[in-house]
XYZ file of C-alpha atoms in Angstrom:
661
model
C -46.103 -31.696 -22.088
C -42.685 -30.431 -21.014
C -41.534 -30.199 -24.620
C -44.644 -28.207 -25.531
C -44.001 -25.759 -22.677
C -40.345 -25.384 -23.680
C -41.483 -24.646 -27.237
C -43.887 -21.964 -26.006
C -41.195 -20.213 -23.959
C -38.786 -20.438 -26.887
C -41.463 -18.835 -29.094
C -41.970 -16.076 -26.495
C -38.269 -15.219 -26.724
C -38.484 -15.144 -30.530
C -41.490 -12.825 -30.400
C -39.800 -10.455 -27.945
C -36.722 -10.324 -30.189
C -38.944 -9.285 -33.137
C -41.210 -6.854 -31.281
C -38.671 -4.897 -29.229
C -36.713 -3.415 -32.185
C -40.001 -2.553 -33.894
C -41.295 -0.762 -30.793
C -38.003 1.074 -30.330
C -37.996 2.231 -33.957
C -41.623 3.386 -33.806
C -41.718 5.141 -30.437
C -38.161 6.454 -30.112
C -36.955 6.920 -33.693
C -40.213 7.815 -35.494
C -39.796 5.147 -38.156
C -41.522 1.863 -38.975
C -39.823 -1.468 -39.567
C -43.038 -3.478 -39.137
C -46.654 -2.731 -40.018
C -49.057 -1.970 -37.163
C -51.130 -4.976 -38.149
C -48.175 -7.338 -37.994
C -46.995 -5.826 -34.698
C -50.445 -6.252 -33.134
C -50.674 -9.852 -34.355
C -47.309 -10.821 -32.846
C -48.024 -8.834 -29.668
C -51.329 -10.667 -29.154
C -49.577 -14.008 -29.728
C -46.986 -13.128 -27.066
C -49.672 -11.966 -24.635
C -51.538 -15.246 -25.139
C -48.430 -17.352 -24.533
C -47.672 -15.400 -21.360
C -51.183 -16.202 -20.159
C -50.843 -19.896 -21.023
C -47.419 -20.395 -19.425
C -47.728 -17.951 -16.535
C -44.262 -16.651 -17.499
C -43.383 -13.042 -18.304
C -39.789 -12.481 -19.434
C -37.749 -9.400 -18.547
C -37.862 -6.908 -21.385
C -41.170 -8.271 -22.672
C -42.968 -5.670 -24.826
C -46.086 -6.368 -22.719
C -44.363 -4.943 -19.636
C -43.202 -1.456 -18.713
C -40.409 -1.565 -16.159
C -39.667 1.889 -14.765
C -36.079 3.041 -14.523
C -34.904 4.044 -11.063
C -31.854 5.965 -9.893
C -30.624 5.149 -6.380
C -28.200 7.045 -4.180
C -26.612 3.791 -3.019
C -27.238 0.043 -3.101
C -28.771 -1.342 0.123
C -26.937 -4.225 1.847
C -28.520 -7.467 2.994
C -27.202 -10.561 4.820
C -27.713 -13.940 3.118
C -29.769 -16.571 4.958
C -26.816 -18.949 4.727
C -23.223 -18.162 3.700
C -22.448 -18.489 -0.014
C -19.243 -20.508 -0.009
C -16.548 -20.819 -2.653
C -15.876 -24.146 -4.369
C -12.951 -26.463 -3.879
C -10.928 -26.799 -7.086
C -8.933 -29.296 -9.090
C -7.221 -29.364 -12.483
C -7.136 -33.159 -12.742
C -9.904 -35.165 -14.430
C -8.889 -38.213 -12.371
C -9.483 -36.205 -9.200
C -12.968 -35.337 -10.465
C -13.676 -39.020 -11.065
C -12.507 -39.961 -7.566
C -14.639 -37.164 -6.078
C -17.770 -38.332 -7.938
C -17.244 -42.004 -7.155
C -20.286 -44.097 -8.020
C -22.678 -41.153 -7.957
C -24.254 -39.388 -10.917
C -23.371 -35.753 -11.417
C -24.090 -32.675 -13.492
C -21.101 -31.107 -15.250
C -21.715 -27.483 -16.238
C -19.902 -24.292 -17.245
C -18.310 -22.309 -14.422
C -19.333 -18.910 -15.717
C -17.136 -15.886 -15.068
C -19.571 -13.196 -13.959
C -21.342 -12.178 -10.771
C -23.396 -14.620 -8.676
C -26.925 -13.358 -7.969
C -29.677 -14.676 -5.642
C -33.242 -14.153 -6.909
C -36.385 -14.423 -4.772
C -39.915 -14.860 -6.174
C -43.143 -14.682 -4.188
C -46.619 -15.137 -5.620
C -44.998 -15.630 -9.018
C -43.386 -12.170 -8.947
C -39.686 -11.259 -8.769
C -39.417 -9.434 -5.429
C -35.707 -9.363 -4.656
C -32.250 -9.794 -6.170
C -29.040 -9.749 -4.123
C -25.403 -10.082 -5.206
C -23.083 -12.643 -3.618
C -21.001 -9.831 -2.093
C -18.502 -11.250 0.377
C -20.529 -14.443 0.804
C -22.082 -13.197 4.027
C -23.564 -9.843 2.928
C -24.593 -8.833 -0.586
C -26.011 -5.753 -2.287
C -29.698 -5.508 -3.189
C -29.972 -4.969 -6.956
C -33.664 -5.762 -7.531
C -34.278 -2.815 -9.875
C -31.300 -3.838 -11.995
C -32.267 -7.519 -12.179
C -35.659 -6.484 -13.555
C -33.927 -5.117 -16.658
C -31.574 -8.058 -17.273
C -31.981 -9.371 -20.799
C -33.600 -12.685 -19.830
C -34.812 -12.730 -16.203
C -38.517 -13.681 -15.868
C -40.445 -10.948 -14.057
C -43.344 -13.346 -13.489
C -43.382 -17.152 -13.294
C -46.144 -19.757 -13.025
C -45.002 -21.109 -9.624
C -46.593 -19.030 -6.858
C -44.758 -20.348 -3.803
C -41.545 -18.821 -2.510
C -38.689 -19.581 -4.908
C -35.089 -18.731 -4.085
C -32.492 -19.572 -6.708
C -28.925 -18.733 -7.599
C -27.384 -18.001 -10.948
C -24.608 -16.119 -12.677
C -25.055 -12.689 -14.228
C -22.793 -12.444 -17.275
C -22.111 -10.273 -20.296
C -21.421 -12.294 -23.417
C -18.211 -11.778 -25.402
C -20.240 -10.499 -28.370
C -21.890 -7.834 -26.178
C -18.544 -6.995 -24.553
C -17.000 -6.366 -27.979
C -20.024 -4.316 -29.116
C -19.822 -2.055 -26.059
C -16.056 -1.627 -26.358
C -16.335 -0.744 -30.063
C -18.494 2.182 -29.054
C -15.714 3.601 -26.869
C -13.329 5.569 -29.080
C -10.611 5.967 -26.444
C -8.674 2.698 -26.218
C -7.492 3.338 -22.659
C -11.098 3.764 -21.515
C -12.292 0.410 -22.856
C -13.273 -2.384 -20.474
C -10.617 -5.001 -19.795
C -12.822 -8.108 -19.677
C -16.514 -9.133 -19.602
C -16.478 -9.887 -15.869
C -15.415 -6.368 -14.881
C -17.982 -4.874 -17.244
C -20.680 -7.169 -15.844
C -19.823 -6.346 -12.234
C -20.117 -2.627 -12.912
C -23.301 -3.077 -14.955
C -25.084 -5.180 -12.324
C -24.223 -2.730 -9.533
C -25.301 0.485 -11.265
C -27.336 3.013 -9.298
C -29.201 3.867 -12.504
C -30.804 0.734 -13.953
C -31.246 2.396 -17.356
C -27.495 1.867 -17.762
C -27.883 -1.780 -16.707
C -30.612 -2.274 -19.304
C -28.344 -1.006 -22.101
C -25.651 -3.576 -21.234
C -27.751 -6.705 -22.046
C -26.830 -8.649 -18.917
C -27.759 -12.358 -19.081
C -28.730 -14.515 -16.089
C -27.908 -18.238 -16.145
C -29.574 -20.188 -13.316
C -27.544 -22.948 -11.640
C -29.185 -23.843 -8.305
C -32.551 -23.970 -6.536
C -32.161 -22.949 -2.895
C -35.845 -23.178 -1.960
C -39.080 -24.097 -3.747
C -41.536 -25.334 -1.141
C -43.965 -28.011 -2.229
C -42.216 -28.955 -5.476
C -41.173 -32.606 -5.833
C -37.800 -32.644 -7.581
C -37.503 -36.454 -7.179
C -34.272 -35.849 -5.236
C -32.523 -34.765 -8.443
C -30.612 -31.605 -9.296
C -31.297 -32.352 -12.943
C -35.030 -32.221 -12.238
C -34.441 -28.830 -10.603
C -32.631 -27.569 -13.700
C -35.414 -28.712 -15.997
C -38.101 -27.281 -13.697
C -36.316 -23.908 -13.739
C -36.241 -24.070 -17.529
C -40.021 -24.654 -17.543
C -40.470 -21.553 -15.377
C -38.763 -19.505 -18.076
C -35.171 -19.319 -16.797
C -32.110 -19.846 -18.934
C -30.165 -22.626 -17.213
C -26.397 -22.974 -17.389
C -25.311 -25.466 -20.059
C -24.728 -28.901 -18.507
C -24.247 -32.625 -19.163
C -25.250 -35.511 -16.909
C -22.212 -37.679 -16.174
C -20.961 -40.658 -14.208
C -17.420 -41.770 -13.467
C -16.946 -43.395 -16.877
C -18.440 -40.648 -19.051
C -16.792 -37.774 -17.145
C -13.501 -37.565 -19.140
C -15.375 -37.461 -22.451
C -17.684 -34.690 -21.149
C -14.725 -32.607 -19.925
C -13.068 -32.995 -23.330
C -16.276 -31.893 -25.082
C -16.523 -28.756 -22.938
C -12.855 -27.919 -23.554
C -13.426 -28.096 -27.311
C -16.356 -25.687 -26.988
C -14.638 -23.130 -24.732
C -12.890 -21.299 -27.584
C -16.169 -20.696 -29.436
C -18.399 -20.230 -26.364
C -19.927 -16.734 -26.271
C -20.209 -16.861 -22.486
C -17.092 -16.068 -20.412
C -16.092 -19.207 -18.509
C -13.118 -19.994 -16.296
C -13.747 -23.722 -15.876
C -16.459 -26.262 -15.056
C -18.549 -27.212 -12.027
C -19.376 -30.800 -11.042
C -22.488 -31.109 -8.847
C -23.932 -34.212 -7.187
C -27.260 -35.043 -8.839
C -28.573 -36.759 -5.666
C -29.772 -33.798 -3.563
C -30.079 -35.624 -0.224
C -26.747 -37.397 -0.592
C -24.972 -34.191 -1.559
C -26.397 -32.290 1.410
C -25.543 -35.146 3.783
C -21.865 -34.581 2.971
C -22.034 -31.213 4.759
C -19.357 -28.608 4.205
C -15.968 -27.465 5.382
C -15.391 -23.976 6.771
C -14.682 -22.827 3.196
C -16.328 -25.228 0.736
C -19.587 -27.169 0.265
C -18.949 -30.898 -0.287
C -21.733 -31.444 -2.843
C -19.907 -29.641 -5.672
C -16.389 -29.018 -6.929
C -14.837 -26.735 -9.558
C -12.626 -27.926 -12.385
C -10.079 -25.441 -13.718
C -8.608 -25.984 -17.158
C -5.164 -27.552 -16.908
C -3.149 -24.766 -18.507
C -0.966 -25.719 -21.430
C 2.414 -24.395 -20.282
C 5.471 -23.937 -22.501
C 8.999 -22.971 -21.587
C 10.684 -20.259 -23.651
C 13.345 -17.538 -23.458
C 12.638 -13.915 -22.613
C 14.238 -11.743 -25.289
C 13.430 -8.313 -23.896
C 10.927 -6.084 -22.149
C 9.299 -3.666 -24.550
C 7.876 -0.477 -23.054
C 4.547 0.654 -24.529
C 3.368 4.247 -23.934
C -0.280 5.337 -23.955
C -2.253 8.588 -24.219
C -2.544 8.803 -20.414
C 1.235 8.679 -20.018
C 1.221 5.151 -18.568
C 4.124 3.059 -19.901
C 3.373 -0.661 -19.736
C 6.052 -3.416 -19.779
C 5.451 -6.075 -22.447
C 7.425 -9.344 -22.437
C 8.804 -10.388 -25.832
C 9.911 -14.032 -25.956
C 10.845 -16.780 -28.408
C 7.630 -17.882 -30.199
C 5.818 -20.933 -28.767
C 2.633 -22.834 -29.651
C -0.151 -22.420 -27.047
C -3.715 -23.696 -27.348
C -3.352 -23.960 -31.126
C -1.816 -20.522 -31.831
C 1.706 -19.067 -31.921
C 2.427 -16.466 -29.236
C 5.536 -14.351 -28.658
C 4.321 -11.489 -26.440
C 2.565 -11.095 -23.102
C 1.656 -8.004 -21.092
C 3.362 -7.785 -17.708
C 0.865 -5.040 -16.714
C 3.003 -2.979 -14.327
C 6.351 -2.647 -12.584
C 5.135 -4.399 -9.426
C 4.453 -7.615 -11.368
C 7.692 -7.310 -13.339
C 9.713 -6.949 -10.123
C 7.877 -9.795 -8.391
C 8.811 -12.088 -11.306
C 12.415 -10.756 -11.236
C 12.449 -10.709 -15.029
C 15.683 -10.377 -16.973
C 16.759 -10.635 -20.605
C 17.650 -14.209 -21.503
C 15.699 -15.689 -18.562
C 14.011 -19.055 -18.977
C 10.287 -18.442 -18.433
C 7.098 -20.485 -18.691
C 4.041 -19.040 -20.420
C 0.381 -20.034 -20.675
C -2.973 -18.662 -21.794
C -5.178 -17.505 -18.933
C -8.629 -19.082 -19.429
C -7.146 -20.507 -22.649
C -7.216 -17.007 -24.207
C -4.800 -14.372 -22.832
C -1.009 -15.050 -22.908
C 0.602 -14.681 -19.479
C 3.940 -15.447 -17.819
C 3.499 -18.327 -15.373
C 6.944 -18.454 -13.803
C 10.486 -17.174 -14.205
C 12.872 -20.098 -13.825
C 16.066 -18.007 -13.899
C 15.031 -14.840 -12.026
C 18.051 -12.748 -13.029
C 16.205 -9.469 -12.429
C 18.466 -7.553 -14.813
C 15.779 -5.426 -16.484
C 16.470 -1.729 -16.132
C 13.451 0.514 -15.760
C 13.865 3.222 -18.400
C 14.516 6.736 -17.155
C 13.361 8.094 -20.496
C 10.093 7.585 -22.376
C 10.601 5.227 -25.352
C 8.558 7.587 -27.550
C 9.662 11.117 -26.686
C 12.782 10.583 -24.489
C 11.082 12.657 -21.795
C 11.677 11.936 -18.109
C 9.782 8.993 -16.609
C 8.523 8.650 -13.062
C 7.305 5.692 -10.998
C 3.997 6.281 -9.232
C 2.438 4.012 -6.632
C -1.349 3.720 -6.458
C -2.947 1.201 -4.059
C 0.318 -0.737 -3.639
C 0.808 -1.012 -7.423
C 3.900 0.611 -8.931
C 3.594 1.831 -12.526
C 5.768 3.872 -14.883
C 4.630 7.173 -16.405
C 5.997 9.673 -18.923
C 6.028 13.178 -17.419
C 6.451 15.055 -20.707
C 3.161 16.761 -21.700
C 4.506 17.048 -25.265
C 5.041 13.278 -25.595
C 4.082 12.129 -29.086
C 2.322 9.058 -27.707
C 0.051 11.348 -25.742
C -0.369 13.629 -28.742
C -1.237 10.876 -31.190
C -3.944 9.462 -28.934
C -5.256 12.944 -28.131
C -5.426 13.924 -31.804
C -7.027 10.581 -32.692
C -9.826 11.309 -30.256
C -10.223 14.900 -31.499
C -10.769 13.822 -35.120
C -12.895 10.758 -34.269
C -16.463 10.270 -35.497
C -18.224 11.656 -32.386
C -15.846 14.628 -32.147
C -14.736 16.691 -35.201
C -15.251 13.681 -37.501
C -12.382 14.275 -39.965
C -12.340 11.423 -42.440
C -8.846 10.595 -43.681
C -6.965 11.418 -40.472
C -6.361 7.922 -39.117
C -4.056 7.294 -36.195
C -1.353 6.115 -38.609
C -1.670 9.305 -40.708
C -1.581 11.494 -37.598
C 1.554 9.690 -36.479
C 3.214 10.548 -39.812
C 2.131 14.190 -39.671
C 3.240 14.645 -36.061
C 6.591 12.987 -36.746
C 7.054 15.259 -39.787
C 6.360 18.323 -37.644
C 3.154 19.327 -39.458
C 1.059 19.128 -36.281
C 2.024 20.391 -32.823
C -1.249 21.824 -31.504
C -4.923 21.098 -32.214
C -5.240 24.182 -34.412
C -2.486 22.926 -36.745
C -4.961 20.411 -38.201
C -6.639 23.345 -39.951
C -3.396 24.513 -41.568
C -2.285 21.307 -43.277
C -2.520 23.218 -46.568
C 0.815 24.807 -45.605
C 2.392 21.385 -46.196
C 0.617 20.452 -49.421
C 3.705 19.537 -51.421
C 5.171 17.334 -48.688
C 1.859 15.575 -47.994
C 1.188 14.833 -51.672
C 4.616 13.207 -51.928
C 4.087 11.030 -48.804
C 3.713 7.288 -49.234
C 0.037 6.378 -49.441
C -0.959 9.914 -50.429
C -1.395 11.737 -53.698
C -3.210 14.820 -54.957
C -6.658 13.243 -54.718
C -6.092 11.987 -51.137
C -4.777 15.404 -50.172
C -7.776 17.180 -51.721
C -10.202 14.851 -49.925
C -8.402 15.414 -46.633
C -8.489 19.209 -46.937
C -12.196 19.080 -47.832
C -12.877 16.937 -44.726
C -10.911 19.386 -42.551
C -12.884 22.335 -43.928
C -16.172 20.535 -43.304
C -15.083 19.761 -39.730
C -14.535 23.446 -38.999
C -18.333 23.716 -38.754
C -19.197 21.716 -35.642
C -21.235 21.724 -32.432
C -20.126 22.520 -28.917
C -20.781 18.999 -27.499
C -18.565 17.492 -30.240
C -15.797 19.965 -29.433
C -15.976 19.279 -25.690
C -15.904 15.503 -26.209
C -12.924 15.841 -28.577
C -10.817 17.603 -25.938
C -10.349 14.267 -24.191
C -11.122 15.417 -20.652
C -11.073 12.270 -18.500
C -14.560 10.761 -18.206
C -16.365 13.439 -20.246
C -18.102 11.536 -23.021
C -20.443 12.876 -25.669
C -23.555 12.371 -23.520
C -21.997 14.289 -20.615
C -20.898 17.036 -23.015
C -24.476 17.428 -24.276
C -25.833 17.631 -20.732
C -23.274 20.306 -19.840
C -24.235 22.362 -22.883
C -27.923 22.152 -21.977
C -27.310 23.113 -18.362
C -24.998 26.040 -19.226
C -27.104 27.045 -22.266
C -24.071 26.484 -24.525
C -22.077 29.200 -22.736
C -18.608 27.680 -23.094
C -16.918 30.577 -21.313
C -19.113 29.935 -18.261
C -18.353 26.210 -18.416
C -14.586 26.799 -18.456
C -14.596 28.851 -15.270
C -17.370 26.919 -13.470
C -16.724 25.730 -9.929
C -17.284 22.231 -8.587
C -20.770 22.907 -7.211
C -21.958 24.394 -10.500
C -20.564 21.457 -12.457
C -22.146 18.910 -10.133
C -25.536 20.455 -10.838
C -25.249 18.902 -14.300
C -27.061 15.567 -14.445
C -24.421 12.828 -14.656
C -21.500 14.961 -13.439
C -20.259 13.863 -10.028
C -17.276 14.926 -7.966
C -14.723 12.920 -9.962
C -15.797 14.313 -13.341
C -16.094 17.826 -11.942
C -12.518 17.589 -10.643
C -11.305 16.270 -14.013
C -12.963 19.205 -15.807
C -11.489 21.777 -13.420
C -8.021 20.199 -13.567
C -8.069 20.361 -17.366
C -8.895 24.072 -17.470
C -6.517 24.869 -14.619
C -3.710 24.197 -17.124
C -2.505 27.243 -19.051
C -1.281 24.983 -21.835
C -4.721 23.363 -22.211
C -6.437 26.747 -22.321
C -4.046 27.930 -25.031
C -4.776 24.745 -27.014
C -8.513 25.300 -26.719
C -8.318 29.000 -27.607
C -6.284 28.175 -30.704
C -8.803 25.532 -31.726
C -11.798 27.814 -31.148
C -10.247 30.376 -33.511
C -10.436 27.778 -36.300
C -13.990 26.603 -35.667
C -17.442 27.869 -36.395
C -19.631 26.554 -33.592
C -23.149 25.958 -34.796
C -25.725 27.440 -32.433
C -28.187 24.925 -30.997
C -31.702 25.682 -32.262
C -33.707 27.549 -29.660
C -36.953 25.957 -28.589
C -40.039 27.629 -30.026
C -42.041 26.571 -26.992
C -42.840 29.063 -24.273
C -40.223 28.855 -21.512
C -42.821 28.230 -18.804
C -40.297 26.356 -16.660
C -37.457 28.880 -16.898
C -35.358 28.630 -13.733
C -37.293 25.610 -12.437
C -35.505 22.436 -11.346
C -37.249 19.053 -11.619
C -36.317 15.560 -10.438
C -37.991 12.580 -12.138
C -38.312 9.203 -10.426
C -40.283 6.009 -10.962
C -41.948 4.837 -14.162
C -43.626 7.139 -16.687
C -46.874 6.510 -18.544
C -47.428 9.414 -20.954
C -43.847 9.655 -22.296
C -41.741 6.972 -24.008
C -39.266 7.093 -21.121
C -37.869 9.470 -18.522
C -35.400 10.916 -21.027
C -38.344 12.061 -23.175
C -39.932 13.725 -20.148
C -36.603 15.361 -19.321
C -36.333 16.681 -22.900
C -39.811 18.238 -22.574
C -38.753 20.014 -19.364
C -35.561 21.344 -20.964
C -37.437 22.432 -24.095
C -39.614 24.620 -21.859
C -36.600 26.226 -20.163
C -36.440 23.969 -17.112
C -33.730 21.667 -15.813
C -33.857 18.018 -14.718
C -31.369 16.709 -12.170
C -30.824 13.340 -10.513
C -31.037 14.219 -6.807
C -33.548 16.020 -4.626
C -31.899 19.066 -3.026
C -32.980 22.406 -1.584
C -32.744 23.783 -5.152
C -35.355 21.318 -6.477
C -38.719 22.890 -7.354
C -40.726 19.753 -8.201
C -40.362 15.993 -7.799
C -42.270 14.102 -10.517
C -43.388 10.674 -9.288
C -46.559 8.920 -10.425
C -46.595 7.147 -7.056
C -47.052 10.362 -5.086
C -47.737 8.514 -1.811
C -44.760 6.134 -1.958
C -42.139 6.003 0.803
C -39.186 6.119 -1.615
C -36.051 7.944 -0.509
C -36.717 10.758 -3.003
C -40.293 11.223 -1.771
C -39.097 11.325 1.836
C -36.414 13.880 0.981
C -38.898 16.056 -0.908
C -41.330 15.994 2.016
C -38.534 16.933 4.434
C -37.636 19.941 2.264
C -41.238 20.927 1.528
C -40.853 20.287 -2.206
C -44.103 19.550 -4.115
C -44.446 15.953 -5.338
C -46.460 15.926 -8.550
C -47.675 13.187 -10.852
C -47.048 13.050 -14.565
C -50.639 14.172 -15.146
C -50.028 17.183 -12.902
C -47.036 18.031 -15.063
C -49.134 17.760 -18.243
C -51.748 20.026 -16.680
C -49.011 22.593 -16.064
C -48.055 22.352 -19.745
C -51.634 22.854 -20.784
C -51.979 26.006 -18.750
C -54.380 24.439 -16.220
C -51.853 25.138 -13.491
C -49.239 27.853 -13.320
C -45.629 26.664 -13.248
C -45.023 29.021 -10.356
């Protein structure tokens, strides 16, 4: 029976994976990748399985989860403190801890711990671990996790814990979409933390957050036969993905640890160790807890493979932002099956704390068996001199302290490192899209003096002879490059804005700014903070970044020179009557007549209106299908006397049944 249920849930996941891309292609991209007949057949099969199992998975094509934007995440105290785990790096210590008991050995996933609550079979609440005492309520976000069941067969109150994670494959996919290297996420855990705690759950949904259950806190009336393993299997039957585990005893424990350590390198889930949990629920709870740790479970951290080597030098690496990072270069050593000879030291504070010096004896390891790090400096000579000049441009350097962290920066705005990264962004695919101008080619051209300002890209023909003679070039490569440059001179305003590299202004933000300012770039350049913050998605930080950029005379000269070389293609004007000209809308809750809220927003903008994220005195209408709800936006609209209309009301306005005024 259990196997049959597992098979049904597995089939439900397969069906969702087939149906979702087909629905997205049909409704959002106006193309078909599956016939209507086939889609209906698979949809009906999924609907039937949901009825049989009582399980509805997050993201199921049979469900429509509305996106919601919050002003802040509410806080909530946990019923009982969520404690950390005691740790060991010794397998023998794990064996002694387990004694004669049976245990469950599982991955210790490196994400964000979440508490889910179900009532009447429905997901009603999700709260982060927070500080262990108080967490943040992220229910809307949990409903768009990739694999959280929205509905389960069990109708009593279920409280469980699990880890929200972003897989390495997803982490790499998201980072590949970020052209600017300095803006990429550092690790899956940081990306997951930010994704889970978004105020706009549409962003969460795009990140494909996974939830791996690891503990039942409460499930009244269910007989688990005093076994944590039974709990795990019961959760699996309810439709949850359960953290990978093995049942162990004292004798089999070393072999299980070894098996996990072999898998860690190929595991797609970020893990920083293992967890050993007592299988006997009553016995484990009878052990109680210390002020810091529960006694029914313990964490196992990988015993780092540490090698001693000699520090040759500190290499200083400059970036587009001006930050100059210290990188330790040492005699090559074998670690976790690979040869390593370099490790980032991250900043001056860490370098000084380690008292690094050339020739020092140091020990190195791989953090989480992946990232090379310095463990200890055995000599501590501290003879490294912090460079007073940038290693790239010889400009003056300066140490800045932010939140107790000291870092080195190049102060020269003409630094080639800054230029190369800036030009790389300008010619990238989502900006001017100049094929043939790779970062390596730009580096050659800048070093040769062909390029000093953005506009110089459009005058490379002045250096034809020299370029043709360059290594890796020839007449054909030159001709192709010039053709690509000429094609790039015809572009759009959002592409230009994105290519300028203003901190935080991506292509999506650039498009929203162009819509709000009706593609009036002159107005955008001199806009004040309040005007900029009227743009959906532009907050105080991005508004400040925009204003700081155009407060610079040098930046304005760069932009003016570039504009003289470009032909900005005018955005096609909507043929629809501008019935909403000057009107400001806010959209909240789920939509029924449009594919999503973005589609509704596009309809408003096409008719001359504007859609923003917050209800203010400037808002003309709040669109919410739940007109009578007590949501924060509804309350604010009522306070300000702003009409709250349904989606049908909006459609009536479009049809002329109601005047937009």
